[in-house]
Amino acid sequence: MPRRLLIVAHAPSPNTRALAEAAERGACHPEIGGVEVVVKAPLDAGPDDVRACDAILLGTTENLGYMAGLTKDFFDRCYYPVLEETQGLPCALYVRAGHDGTGTRRAVESIVTGLRWRWAQEPLILRGEWQAGFAEQVEELAMAMAAGLEAGIL
């Protein structure tokens, strides 16, 4: 039975869509088998998606020093319904931050701590002006998560 990686990515711009596509590309790497990848926008993802996954990769923008409103909405809708059922869920985060991403990281870390999910990797903060290398970093992050699921270490 394949393991499932859920990617919840807020992608309101061409650059953030490129990041979400990079995450999917990395998670679906041809050398990684046995991992089903589900990609959803925060508004389309809900508690059933979280319950059905074996790991979750979150992608958000930094908005006014905080996570995107739709990312917060995802957490608001999912928090209590999954709280008791998903403790220990491996997770990772990437933040497209026009500034420093500190507030966004802190906010997501606070929610993840409350959910008792566990970090598969330190959050990836993509700071400043857009760089082509951002997509490569997100692709590598997603690939590492999928490979970890396949190997049974996540």
CSV table of C-alpha atoms in Angstrom, one decimal:
chain,number,residue,atom,x,y,z
A,1,MET,CA,0.0,0.0,0.0
A,2,PRO,CA,1.6,3.3,-1.0
A,3,ARG,CA,2.3,5.9,1.6
A,4,ARG,CA,0.8,9.4,0.9
A,5,LEU,CA,2.5,12.7,0.9
A,6,LEU,CA,0.1,15.7,1.1
A,7,ILE,CA,1.4,18.9,-0.2
A,8,VAL,CA,-0.7,21.9,0.8
A,9,ALA,CA,0.6,24.9,-1.1
A,10,HIS,CA,-0.6,28.4,-1.2
A,11,ALA,CA,0.3,29.6,-4.8
A,12,PRO,CA,-1.3,32.9,-5.7
A,13,SER,CA,1.4,34.1,-8.2
A,14,PRO,CA,3.4,32.6,-11.0
A,15,ASN,CA,6.5,32.3,-8.7
A,16,THR,CA,4.6,30.6,-5.9
A,17,ARG,CA,3.0,28.3,-8.5
A,18,ALA,CA,6.5,27.4,-9.7
A,19,LEU,CA,7.3,26.4,-6.1
A,20,ALA,CA,4.2,24.2,-5.8
A,21,GLU,CA,5.1,22.6,-9.1
A,22,ALA,CA,8.6,22.1,-7.9
A,23,ALA,CA,7.3,20.4,-4.8
A,24,GLU,CA,5.2,18.0,-6.8
A,25,ARG,CA,8.0,17.3,-9.2
A,26,GLY,CA,10.4,16.5,-6.4
A,27,ALA,CA,7.9,14.3,-4.6
A,28,CYS,CA,7.1,12.4,-7.8
A,29,HIS,CA,10.8,11.8,-8.7
A,30,PRO,CA,10.9,8.7,-11.0
A,31,GLU,CA,13.3,6.9,-8.6
A,32,ILE,CA,10.9,7.1,-5.7
A,33,GLY,CA,8.2,4.5,-5.8
A,34,GLY,CA,5.4,3.6,-3.4
A,35,VAL,CA,4.5,7.2,-2.5
A,36,GLU,CA,1.2,8.7,-3.6
A,37,VAL,CA,1.5,12.5,-3.9
A,38,VAL,CA,-1.6,14.7,-3.4
A,39,VAL,CA,-1.3,18.4,-4.1
A,40,LYS,CA,-4.0,20.8,-2.9
A,41,ALA,CA,-4.5,24.5,-2.3
A,42,PRO,CA,-5.2,25.4,1.3
A,43,LEU,CA,-8.8,26.1,0.6
A,44,ASP,CA,-9.3,22.7,-1.0
A,45,ALA,CA,-7.6,20.7,1.7
A,46,GLY,CA,-9.4,19.6,4.8
A,47,PRO,CA,-9.3,17.3,7.8
A,48,ASP,CA,-9.9,14.2,5.7
A,49,ASP,CA,-6.9,14.9,3.6
A,50,VAL,CA,-4.7,15.3,6.7
A,51,ARG,CA,-6.0,12.1,8.2
A,52,ALA,CA,-5.4,10.2,5.0
A,53,CYS,CA,-1.7,11.3,4.6
A,54,ASP,CA,1.5,9.9,6.1
A,55,ALA,CA,3.4,13.2,5.9
A,56,ILE,CA,2.6,16.8,5.0
A,57,LEU,CA,4.5,19.5,3.2
A,58,LEU,CA,3.2,23.0,3.7
A,59,GLY,CA,4.0,25.9,1.4
A,60,THR,CA,2.9,29.4,2.2
A,61,THR,CA,3.7,33.0,1.4
A,62,GLU,CA,4.7,35.6,4.0
A,63,ASN,CA,1.8,38.1,4.3
A,64,LEU,CA,2.4,41.1,6.5
A,65,GLY,CA,4.8,39.1,8.6
A,66,TYR,CA,2.5,36.2,9.0
A,67,MET,CA,1.4,33.1,7.0
A,68,ALA,CA,-1.1,33.5,4.1
A,69,GLY,CA,-4.7,33.9,5.3
A,70,LEU,CA,-5.7,30.8,3.3
A,71,THR,CA,-3.0,28.8,5.0
A,72,LYS,CA,-4.3,30.0,8.4
A,73,ASP,CA,-7.8,29.0,7.2
A,74,PHE,CA,-6.6,25.5,6.5
A,75,PHE,CA,-5.2,25.2,10.0
A,76,ASP,CA,-8.4,26.7,11.5
A,77,ARG,CA,-10.6,24.1,9.8
A,78,CYS,CA,-8.3,21.2,10.5
A,79,TYR,CA,-6.8,21.8,13.9
A,80,TYR,CA,-9.4,20.4,16.3
A,81,PRO,CA,-10.8,17.7,13.9
A,82,VAL,CA,-7.3,16.1,13.5
A,83,LEU,CA,-5.7,17.0,16.8
A,84,GLU,CA,-6.0,13.6,18.5
A,85,GLU,CA,-5.6,11.5,15.3
A,86,THR,CA,-2.4,12.9,13.7
A,87,GLN,CA,0.0,13.4,16.5
A,88,GLY,CA,3.5,12.6,15.3
A,89,LEU,CA,2.7,13.3,11.6
A,90,PRO,CA,5.9,14.2,9.8
A,91,CYS,CA,5.8,17.7,8.3
A,92,ALA,CA,7.9,20.3,6.6
A,93,LEU,CA,7.4,23.9,5.5
A,94,TYR,CA,8.6,26.2,2.9
A,95,VAL,CA,7.9,30.0,3.1
A,96,ARG,CA,8.2,32.4,0.2
A,97,ALA,CA,9.2,35.4,2.2
A,98,GLY,CA,9.6,38.9,0.7
A,99,HIS,CA,11.2,40.0,3.9
A,100,ASP,CA,12.7,37.6,6.6
A,101,GLY,CA,9.9,35.0,7.1
A,102,THR,CA,10.5,35.0,10.9
A,103,GLY,CA,6.9,35.7,11.9
A,104,THR,CA,5.5,33.2,9.4
A,105,ARG,CA,7.8,30.5,10.6
A,106,ARG,CA,7.1,31.2,14.2
A,107,ALA,CA,3.3,31.2,13.6
A,108,VAL,CA,3.4,27.8,11.7
A,109,GLU,CA,5.8,26.3,14.3
A,110,SER,CA,3.3,27.3,17.1
A,111,ILE,CA,0.4,25.5,15.4
A,112,VAL,CA,2.5,22.5,14.5
A,113,THR,CA,3.7,22.3,18.1
A,114,GLY,CA,0.0,22.3,19.2
A,115,LEU,CA,-0.9,19.6,16.8
A,116,ARG,CA,2.1,17.6,18.0
A,117,TRP,CA,3.4,17.0,14.5
A,118,ARG,CA,7.1,16.4,14.1
A,119,TRP,CA,9.4,18.3,11.8
A,120,ALA,CA,11.0,16.1,9.2
A,121,GLN,CA,13.4,19.0,8.4
A,122,GLU,CA,13.9,22.6,9.5
A,123,PRO,CA,11.6,25.0,7.7
A,124,LEU,CA,12.9,26.3,4.4
A,125,ILE,CA,12.6,30.1,4.2
A,126,LEU,CA,13.0,31.6,0.7
A,127,ARG,CA,13.9,35.2,1.5
A,128,GLY,CA,14.1,38.4,-0.5
A,129,GLU,CA,13.8,38.9,-4.3
A,130,TRP,CA,12.8,35.9,-6.4
A,131,GLN,CA,15.7,33.6,-7.3
A,132,ALA,CA,15.5,30.7,-9.7
A,133,GLY,CA,17.2,28.5,-7.1
A,134,PHE,CA,14.2,28.7,-4.8
A,135,ALA,CA,12.3,26.1,-7.0
A,136,GLU,CA,15.3,23.8,-6.8
A,137,GLN,CA,15.4,24.0,-3.0
A,138,VAL,CA,11.7,23.2,-2.7
A,139,GLU,CA,12.0,20.4,-5.2
A,140,GLU,CA,14.8,18.9,-3.0
A,141,LEU,CA,12.8,19.3,0.1
A,142,ALA,CA,9.8,17.4,-1.4
A,143,MET,CA,12.1,14.8,-2.8
A,144,ALA,CA,13.6,14.2,0.6
A,145,MET,CA,10.2,13.9,2.2
A,146,ALA,CA,9.0,11.4,-0.4
A,147,ALA,CA,12.2,9.4,-0.2
A,148,GLY,CA,11.9,9.3,3.6
A,149,LEU,CA,8.4,8.0,3.3
A,150,GLU,CA,9.5,5.4,0.8
A,151,ALA,CA,12.3,4.2,3.0
A,152,GLY,CA,10.0,4.1,6.1
A,153,ILE,CA,12.1,6.6,8.1
A,154,LEU,CA,9.4,9.2,8.2
